Short mmCIF file of C-alpha atoms in Angstrom, two decimals:
data_model
loop_
_atom_site.label_atom_id
_atom_site.label_comp_id
_atom_site.label_asym_id
_atom_site.label_seq_id
_atom_site.Cartn_x
_atom_site.Cartn_y
_atom_site.Cartn_z
CA MET A 552 120.58 82.22 83.32
CA VAL A 553 119.89 83.42 86.83
CA ALA A 554 122.36 82.94 89.65
CA ASN A 555 120.20 80.72 91.79
CA ALA A 556 120.78 80.60 95.51
CA LEU A 557 118.71 77.42 95.77
CA LYS A 558 121.41 75.49 94.00
CA ARG A 559 123.75 76.30 96.85
CA GLY A 560 121.52 74.12 98.94
CA PRO A 561 120.97 73.66 102.61
CA GLU A 562 124.50 74.44 103.74
CA LEU A 563 123.04 77.95 103.81
CA ALA A 564 121.02 76.94 106.84
CA ALA A 565 123.87 77.74 109.18
CA GLY A 566 123.88 75.44 112.14
CA ALA A 567 121.19 73.15 110.78
CA ILE A 568 121.94 69.48 111.06
CA ARG A 569 122.44 68.03 107.60
CA THR A 570 121.31 64.45 107.23
CA LYS A 571 124.04 62.08 106.16
CA ARG A 572 121.71 59.79 104.23
CA LYS A 573 122.86 60.21 100.66
CA ASP A 574 119.73 58.57 99.26
CA ARG A 575 117.52 61.29 100.66
CA ALA A 576 116.29 63.45 97.83
CA ASP A 577 117.39 67.02 98.45
CA ARG A 578 114.15 68.84 99.14
CA TRP A 579 115.83 72.17 99.80
CA PRO A 580 114.66 74.06 96.68
CA GLU A 581 111.11 72.82 97.20
CA LEU A 582 111.25 73.80 100.85
CA VAL A 583 112.24 77.40 100.15
CA THR A 584 109.63 77.65 97.38
CA ALA A 585 106.90 76.24 99.62
CA ALA A 586 107.86 78.73 102.33
CA ALA A 587 107.66 81.62 99.85
CA GLU A 588 104.28 80.39 98.60
CA LEU A 589 102.83 80.04 102.07
CA PHE A 590 104.22 83.37 103.32
CA ALA A 591 102.61 84.95 100.26
CA GLU A 592 99.27 83.19 100.77
CA LYS A 593 98.81 83.14 104.53
CA GLY A 594 101.37 85.61 105.83
CA TYR A 595 104.42 84.67 107.88
CA GLU A 596 102.55 84.65 111.18
CA GLY A 597 99.75 82.58 109.67
CA THR A 598 102.13 79.92 108.32
CA SER A 599 103.20 77.06 110.58
CA LEU A 600 106.00 74.57 110.04
CA ARG A 601 103.21 72.01 109.86
CA ASP A 602 101.69 73.85 106.86
CA ILE A 603 105.05 73.80 105.12
CA ALA A 604 105.61 70.11 105.88
CA GLU A 605 102.11 69.26 104.64
CA ARG A 606 102.63 71.10 101.38
CA LEU A 607 105.81 69.08 100.82
CA GLY A 608 104.29 65.82 101.97
CA MET A 609 106.92 65.61 104.70
CA LEU A 610 106.76 65.13 108.42
CA LYS A 611 107.22 68.32 110.39
CA GLY A 612 110.20 66.80 112.19
CA SER A 613 112.00 66.26 108.88
CA LEU A 614 112.13 70.01 108.34
CA TYR A 615 114.70 70.22 111.13
CA HIS A 616 117.19 68.49 108.87
CA TYR A 617 117.17 71.74 106.91
CA ILE A 618 116.36 74.53 109.34
CA ASN A 619 116.42 75.31 113.03
CA GLY A 620 113.05 77.01 112.97
CA LYS A 621 110.54 78.95 110.92
CA SER A 622 112.44 82.22 111.16
CA ASP A 623 115.38 80.67 109.26
CA LEU A 624 113.07 80.48 106.26
CA LEU A 625 112.66 84.26 106.25
CA VAL A 626 116.35 84.58 105.47
CA HIS A 627 116.28 81.88 102.80
CA VAL A 628 113.24 83.31 101.03
CA MET A 629 114.98 86.69 101.04
CA ARG A 630 118.25 85.23 99.71
CA GLU A 631 116.48 83.38 96.95
CA ALA A 632 114.45 86.44 95.95
CA HIS A 633 117.62 88.54 95.88
CA ALA A 634 119.41 85.95 93.76
CA ARG A 635 116.56 85.57 91.29
CA GLY A 636 115.59 89.20 91.16
CA LEU A 637 117.59 92.12 92.33
CA ARG A 638 121.02 90.87 91.33
CA THR A 639 119.95 90.00 87.78
CA ILE A 640 118.01 93.23 87.32
CA ALA A 641 120.85 95.38 88.63
CA ALA A 642 123.29 93.64 86.26
CA GLN A 643 121.08 94.54 83.29
CA ALA A 644 121.45 98.22 84.05
CA GLU A 645 125.24 98.06 83.72
CA GLY A 646 126.86 98.99 80.45
CA GLU A 647 127.15 101.93 78.13
CA GLY A 648 124.50 104.30 76.91
CA ARG A 649 122.36 107.15 78.02
CA ALA A 650 120.99 106.93 81.54
CA VAL A 651 117.37 106.97 80.35
CA SER A 652 117.99 103.89 78.19
CA LEU A 653 119.60 102.03 81.07
CA LEU A 654 116.65 103.01 83.27
CA GLU A 655 114.22 101.65 80.71
CA THR A 656 116.13 98.38 80.48
CA MET A 657 116.13 98.09 84.23
CA VAL A 658 112.42 98.91 84.62
CA GLU A 659 111.59 96.35 81.95
CA ALA A 660 113.70 93.67 83.71
CA HIS A 661 112.26 94.52 87.12
CA ALA A 662 108.67 94.44 85.82
CA ARG A 663 109.32 91.15 84.04
CA TYR A 664 110.75 89.64 87.21
CA VAL A 665 107.78 90.74 89.33
CA CYS A 666 105.30 89.49 86.71
CA THR A 667 106.91 86.07 86.34
CA GLU A 668 108.23 85.43 89.85
CA THR A 669 105.04 86.46 91.63
CA VAL A 670 105.48 83.90 94.40
CA PHE A 671 109.00 85.02 95.28
CA THR A 672 108.04 88.68 94.99
CA ALA A 673 105.09 88.29 97.37
CA GLY A 674 107.08 85.96 99.64
CA PHE A 675 109.94 88.45 99.71
CA ILE A 676 107.68 91.36 100.62
CA GLU A 677 106.16 89.34 103.44
CA ALA A 678 109.54 88.02 104.64
CA ARG A 679 111.03 91.54 104.55
CA LYS A 680 108.39 92.74 107.01
CA HIS A 681 109.10 90.04 109.54
CA LEU A 682 112.88 89.73 109.31
CA PRO A 683 114.51 90.84 112.57
CA PRO A 684 116.88 93.80 112.02
CA GLU A 685 119.99 91.77 112.89
CA ARG A 686 119.17 89.25 110.15
CA ALA A 687 118.15 91.92 107.64
CA GLN A 688 121.63 93.37 107.60
CA GLU A 689 122.91 91.19 104.75
CA PHE A 690 120.13 92.46 102.47
CA VAL A 691 120.05 96.11 103.45
CA LEU A 692 123.28 97.07 101.73
CA GLU A 693 122.38 95.36 98.47
CA GLU A 694 118.90 96.92 98.37
CA ARG A 695 120.31 100.32 99.19
CA ALA A 696 122.92 99.98 96.46
CA TYR A 697 120.17 99.15 93.98
CA ARG A 698 118.10 102.18 94.98
CA LEU A 699 121.15 104.45 94.85
CA ARG A 700 121.92 103.13 91.36
CA VAL A 701 118.40 104.11 90.21
CA GLU A 702 118.80 107.52 91.86
CA ALA A 703 122.16 108.05 90.15
CA LEU A 704 120.66 107.11 86.77
CA VAL A 705 117.80 109.58 87.28
CA ALA A 706 120.29 112.33 88.17
CA ARG A 707 122.46 111.48 85.14
CA GLY A 708 119.36 111.42 82.90
CA GLN A 709 118.58 114.94 84.14
CA ALA A 710 122.13 116.09 83.44
CA GLU A 711 121.92 114.54 79.96
CA GLY A 712 118.78 116.58 79.31
CA ASP A 713 116.42 113.59 78.94
CA LEU A 714 114.64 113.70 82.29
CA ARG A 715 112.67 116.46 84.00
CA GLU A 716 114.90 118.62 86.14
CA ASP A 717 112.15 119.37 88.66
CA LEU A 718 112.11 115.77 89.92
CA ASP A 719 113.99 114.75 93.05
CA PRO A 720 116.04 111.68 92.08
CA LYS A 721 115.52 110.02 95.46
CA VAL A 722 111.74 110.52 95.54
CA ALA A 723 111.52 109.44 91.89
CA ALA A 724 113.54 106.27 92.63
CA LEU A 725 111.37 105.42 95.64
CA CYS A 726 108.19 105.97 93.59
CA LEU A 727 109.53 103.88 90.72
CA LEU A 728 110.67 100.91 92.81
CA GLY A 729 107.46 100.94 94.87
CA PHE A 730 105.43 100.99 91.67
CA LEU A 731 107.35 98.06 90.16
CA ASN A 732 106.98 95.92 93.28
CA SER A 733 103.26 96.75 93.45
CA LEU A 734 102.64 94.89 90.18
CA HIS A 735 102.64 91.59 92.06
CA ASN A 736 99.38 92.59 93.75
CA TRP A 737 97.36 92.16 90.59
CA VAL A 738 99.48 90.54 87.89
CA ARG A 739 98.94 86.81 87.48
CA PRO A 740 101.45 84.89 85.34
CA THR A 741 98.53 83.23 83.59
CA GLY A 742 96.40 86.36 83.46
CA VAL A 743 94.66 87.86 80.46
CA HIS A 744 97.18 90.68 80.08
CA SER A 745 100.42 89.51 78.49
CA ILE A 746 103.58 90.14 80.46
CA ARG A 747 105.06 91.90 77.44
CA ARG A 748 102.15 94.35 77.48
CA ILE A 749 102.35 94.95 81.23
CA CYS A 750 106.10 95.64 80.99
CA ASP A 751 105.40 98.19 78.24
CA HIS A 752 102.97 99.96 80.53
CA ALA A 753 105.49 99.85 83.39
CA VAL A 754 108.10 101.57 81.21
CA ALA A 755 105.54 104.08 79.91
CA LEU A 756 104.32 105.08 83.36
CA GLY A 757 107.59 104.59 85.24
CA ILE A 758 109.96 106.33 82.85
CA GLY A 759 107.67 108.17 80.44
CA GLY A 760 106.48 110.44 83.23
CA MET A 761 110.05 111.46 84.09
CA ARG A 762 110.97 112.48 80.54
CA CYS A 763 111.20 116.12 79.55
CA ARG A 764 108.13 117.21 77.66
CA MET B 277 85.40 117.10 105.64
CA VAL B 278 85.61 113.38 105.33
CA ALA B 279 82.59 111.15 105.78
CA ASN B 280 83.84 109.22 108.76
CA ALA B 281 82.52 105.74 109.42
CA LEU B 282 83.93 105.84 112.93
CA LYS B 283 81.31 108.38 113.92
CA ARG B 284 78.67 105.81 113.19
CA GLY B 285 80.03 103.95 116.14
CA PRO B 286 79.79 100.42 117.36
CA GLU B 287 76.28 99.72 116.11
CA LEU B 288 78.24 98.68 113.01
CA ALA B 289 79.39 95.65 114.94
CA ALA B 290 76.27 93.71 114.04
CA GLY B 291 75.25 91.45 116.87
CA ALA B 292 77.78 92.81 119.33
CA ILE B 293 76.45 93.50 122.78
CA ARG B 294 76.41 97.23 123.43
CA THR B 295 77.02 98.22 126.99
CA LYS B 296 74.23 100.25 128.53
CA ARG B 297 76.53 102.22 130.85
CA LYS B 298 76.21 105.74 129.55
CA ASP B 299 79.21 106.92 131.51
CA ARG B 300 81.52 104.62 129.62
CA ALA B 301 83.59 106.67 127.22
CA ASP B 302 82.97 105.44 123.72
CA ARG B 303 86.26 103.82 122.76
CA TRP B 304 85.03 102.72 119.33
CA PRO B 305 87.09 105.11 117.18
CA GLU B 306 90.22 104.29 119.18
CA LEU B 307 89.50 100.59 118.89
CA VAL B 308 89.29 100.64 115.08
CA THR B 309 92.40 102.82 114.88
CA ALA B 310 94.35 100.52 117.22
CA ALA B 311 93.29 97.52 115.11
CA ALA B 312 94.46 99.25 111.92
CA GLU B 313 97.78 100.15 113.57
CA LEU B 314 98.41 96.65 114.83
CA PHE B 315 97.37 94.96 111.57
CA ALA B 316 99.81 97.30 109.82
CA GLU B 317 102.63 96.63 112.29
CA LYS B 318 102.29 92.94 113.12
CA GLY B 319 99.97 91.60 110.45
CA TYR B 320 96.44 90.32 111.10
CA GLU B 321 97.59 86.84 112.11
CA GLY B 322 100.25 88.28 114.38
CA THR B 323 97.79 90.54 116.21
CA SER B 324 95.82 89.19 119.15
CA LEU B 325 92.82 90.72 120.88
CA ARG B 326 95.12 90.96 123.90
CA ASP B 327 97.51 93.20 121.88
CA ILE B 328 94.61 95.46 120.93
CA ALA B 329 93.30 95.62 124.49
CA GLU B 330 96.80 96.41 125.80
CA ARG B 331 97.27 99.25 123.35
CA LEU B 332 93.98 100.74 124.52
CA GLY B 333 94.69 100.07 128.19
CA MET B 334 91.55 97.95 128.36
CA LEU B 335 90.87 94.44 129.54
CA LYS B 336 90.55 91.94 126.72
CA GLY B 337 87.06 91.02 127.89
CA SER B 338 85.91 94.62 127.46
CA LEU B 339 86.50 94.37 123.71
CA TYR B 340 83.49 92.05 123.52
CA HIS B 341 81.24 95.02 124.26
CA TYR B 342 82.19 96.19 120.77
CA ILE B 343 82.94 93.13 118.68
CA ASN B 344 82.26 89.42 118.57
CA GLY B 345 85.81 88.53 117.64
CA LYS B 346 88.98 89.66 115.91
CA SER B 347 87.64 89.05 112.43
CA ASP B 348 84.93 91.71 112.97
CA LEU B 349 87.74 94.24 113.08
CA LEU B 350 88.77 93.38 109.51
CA VAL B 351 85.41 94.67 108.32
CA HIS B 352 85.58 97.81 110.45
CA VAL B 353 89.11 98.70 109.37
CA MET B 354 87.99 98.26 105.76
CA ARG B 355 84.87 100.40 106.26
CA GLU B 356 86.83 103.16 107.91
CA ALA B 357 89.51 103.12 105.19
CA HIS B 358 86.80 103.27 102.51
CA ALA B 359 85.08 106.17 104.26
CA ARG B 360 88.27 108.15 104.77
CA GLY B 361 89.83 107.34 101.44
CA LEU B 362 88.14 105.92 98.43
CA ARG B 363 84.83 107.72 98.75
CA THR B 364 86.44 111.13 99.17
CA ILE B 365 88.94 110.55 96.40
CA ALA B 366 86.32 109.31 93.97
CA ALA B 367 84.16 112.38 94.70
CA GLN B 368 87.06 114.68 93.76
CA ALA B 369 87.14 113.21 90.28
CA GLU B 370 83.53 114.19 89.62
CA GLY B 371 82.80 117.39 87.79
CA GLU B 372 83.48 119.06 84.50
CA GLY B 373 86.69 119.28 82.55
CA ARG B 374 89.02 117.24 80.45
CA ALA B 375 89.57 113.67 81.58
CA VAL B 376 93.30 114.20 82.06
CA SER B 377 92.63 117.05 84.51
CA LEU B 378 90.18 114.94 86.48
CA LEU B 379 92.73 112.12 86.55
CA GLU B 380 95.39 114.47 87.88
CA THR B 381 93.03 115.72 90.60
CA MET B 382 92.22 112.15 91.54
CA VAL B 383 95.85 111.00 91.59
CA GLU B 384 96.77 113.98 93.74
CA ALA B 385 93.92 113.22 96.19
CA HIS B 386 94.76 109.51 96.30
CA ALA B 387 98.48 110.18 96.86
CA ARG B 388 97.67 112.71 99.58
CA TYR B 389 95.38 110.21 101.31
CA VAL B 390 98.01 107.45 101.24
CA CYS B 391 100.72 109.84 102.49
CA THR B 392 98.67 111.19 105.37
CA GLU B 393 96.57 108.17 106.35
CA THR B 394 99.46 105.71 106.33
CA VAL B 395 98.04 103.65 109.20
CA PHE B 396 94.66 103.15 107.56
CA THR B 397 96.24 102.47 104.18
CA ALA B 398 98.55 99.78 105.58
CA GLY B 399 95.78 98.42 107.83
CA PHE B 400 93.41 98.30 104.87
CA ILE B 401 95.90 96.42 102.68
CA GLU B 402 96.45 93.87 105.45
CA ALA B 403 92.73 93.57 106.26
CA ARG B 404 91.88 93.14 102.56
CA LYS B 405 94.13 90.08 102.38
CA HIS B 406 92.47 88.34 105.30
CA LEU B 407 88.84 89.27 104.77
CA PRO B 408 86.76 86.17 103.96
CA PRO B 409 85.08 86.46 100.52
CA GLU B 410 81.57 86.60 102.00
CA ARG B 411 82.50 89.62 104.09
CA ALA B 412 84.45 91.30 101.28
CA GLN B 413 81.32 91.61 99.16
CA GLU B 414 80.32 95.03 100.48
CA PHE B 415 83.69 96.48 99.40
CA VAL B 416 84.16 94.73 96.09
CA LEU B 417 81.55 96.74 94.19
CA GLU B 418 82.80 100.08 95.44
CA GLU B 419 86.43 99.28 94.64
CA ARG B 420 85.50 97.98 91.23
CA ALA B 421 83.47 101.13 90.53
CA TYR B 422 86.49 103.23 91.46
CA ARG B 423 88.79 101.27 89.15
CA LEU B 424 86.26 101.43 86.32
CA ARG B 425 86.02 105.18 86.81
CA VAL B 426 89.80 105.49 86.37
CA GLU B 427 89.65 103.25 83.31
CA ALA B 428 86.86 105.33 81.81
CA LEU B 429 88.83 108.54 82.41
CA VAL B 430 91.90 107.04 80.70
CA ALA B 431 89.79 106.00 77.72
CA ARG B 432 88.17 109.45 77.56
CA GLY B 433 91.61 111.10 77.84
CA GLN B 434 92.69 109.03 74.84
CA ALA B 435 89.60 110.07 72.87
CA GLU B 436 90.25 113.71 73.79
CA GLY B 437 93.75 113.38 72.36
CA ASP B 438 95.60 113.97 75.63
CA LEU B 439 96.67 110.42 76.51
CA ARG B 440 98.67 107.87 74.55
CA GLU B 441 96.45 105.71 72.39
CA ASP B 442 98.71 102.66 72.71
CA LEU B 443 97.89 102.21 76.40
CA ASP B 444 95.27 99.73 77.56
CA PRO B 445 92.97 101.68 79.92
CA LYS B 446 92.51 98.68 82.22
CA VAL B 447 96.22 97.87 82.52
CA ALA B 448 96.99 101.57 82.95
CA ALA B 449 94.36 101.88 85.72
CA LEU B 450 95.71 98.80 87.53
CA CYS B 451 99.29 100.14 87.29
CA LEU B 452 98.22 103.56 88.50
CA LEU B 453 96.20 102.38 91.50
CA GLY B 454 98.89 99.85 92.50
CA PHE B 455 101.50 102.59 92.30
CA LEU B 456 99.47 105.00 94.45
CA ASN B 457 98.83 102.40 97.15
CA SER B 458 102.53 101.43 97.13
CA LEU B 459 103.48 104.88 98.47
CA HIS B 460 102.54 103.76 101.97
CA ASN B 461 105.51 101.39 101.97
CA TRP B 462 108.04 104.18 102.24
CA VAL B 463 106.26 107.48 102.87
CA ARG B 464 106.25 108.59 106.49
CA PRO B 465 103.95 111.49 107.45
CA THR B 466 106.85 113.06 109.34
CA GLY B 467 109.44 112.14 106.74
CA VAL B 468 111.99 114.42 105.11
CA HIS B 469 110.11 114.59 101.82
CA SER B 470 107.12 116.89 101.98
CA ILE B 471 103.77 115.42 101.09
CA ARG B 472 103.25 118.17 98.55
CA ARG B 473 106.47 117.13 96.80
CA ILE B 474 105.60 113.42 96.86
CA CYS B 475 102.15 114.14 95.39
CA ASP B 476 103.80 116.12 92.59
CA HIS B 477 105.98 113.12 91.78
CA ALA B 478 102.95 110.81 91.88
CA VAL B 479 101.16 112.98 89.32
CA ALA B 480 104.32 113.26 87.18
CA LEU B 481 104.94 109.53 87.09
CA GLY B 482 101.33 108.37 87.23
CA ILE B 483 99.83 110.69 84.64
CA GLY B 484 102.85 112.24 82.91
CA GLY B 485 103.79 108.85 81.47
CA MET B 486 100.35 108.41 79.93
CA ARG B 487 100.35 111.74 78.12
CA CYS B 488 100.92 111.97 74.39
CA ARG B 489 104.45 113.08 73.63
#
């Protein structure tokens, strides 16, 4: 369903020494998930390689089969979050139809992603803050393209007469994306509010408020 | 204008040794502000007392005139953010009038706070994450009261026929408050988008989407 960067495995850890032992279970997906979990729980600075190794029941030294250091995991958490989230969401907003309908589809998909992938959303937000600019470059263009796509849909929705003309498409897009990412702060996948219901509210508030009255 | 906890000074640092030298300039407000700035920039775990002392041009040891340790600063950043923000915002939503008007006033005040007090908003969000539960207690009730007030206004707005009946007041309140706090992620006080304009968008998206069509 989702193009999953984890499946590409540890060859992504450029320069990392890959063990040759074929009988070693590939712990790569677990490693990236544990990193995302710990970044979300304790913050990047508060997470040590020892914490990550402990969560996986590995020795700290074994992590160096996969990565050169903790900062490598920032990139891998980001890549995985992009693969699971942004790319899938953006794809859903392709296709025919009025801009406002595409926006609703996209908001629904984005809200659903944030509500179900809470660990990768929180891990992503934490990783984003700590990623050095030179390593952020590969993500910047994709994120910008996503935001520009939302902006363009808002502008088209205005031209089509569905959305309020007094809104600035850029400010509206920034508000909307910030709102959607903020859901991870309180939504719990096992919470009392169904994800379906939360997504409905996200569409109501996110898009309903932009519609012409 | 704003009830300012900083003015109450370092007696808030329960148990901290207060210097008796009257000629010492009281650095307390600067200290709490520097802590909020650094928590926002580098995260709580990534901030050392040495960083804080350096920003203030003080010796690290001098900080112990004000606090017993770094974790004290979590509480003080929280108190200051509550005093500047939440209490003032909540007060604006008192008074007569239809619930939807009070909600708009409140959303406008909350958005304006987040857009102007970006350091304390970001510092608060970081401090909130790291505050031990036993020290969070003093804030929990006030934050809950604020959320319940928003919920009650949504429910009253529904009863008054202004807001969509299909919305769950609690989910709507959580979405709304999460959205407002998310503004600090991209709004810059000196940015190209005027605060007035951003607040208008916050009201449009936050409340416009709840209105009956």
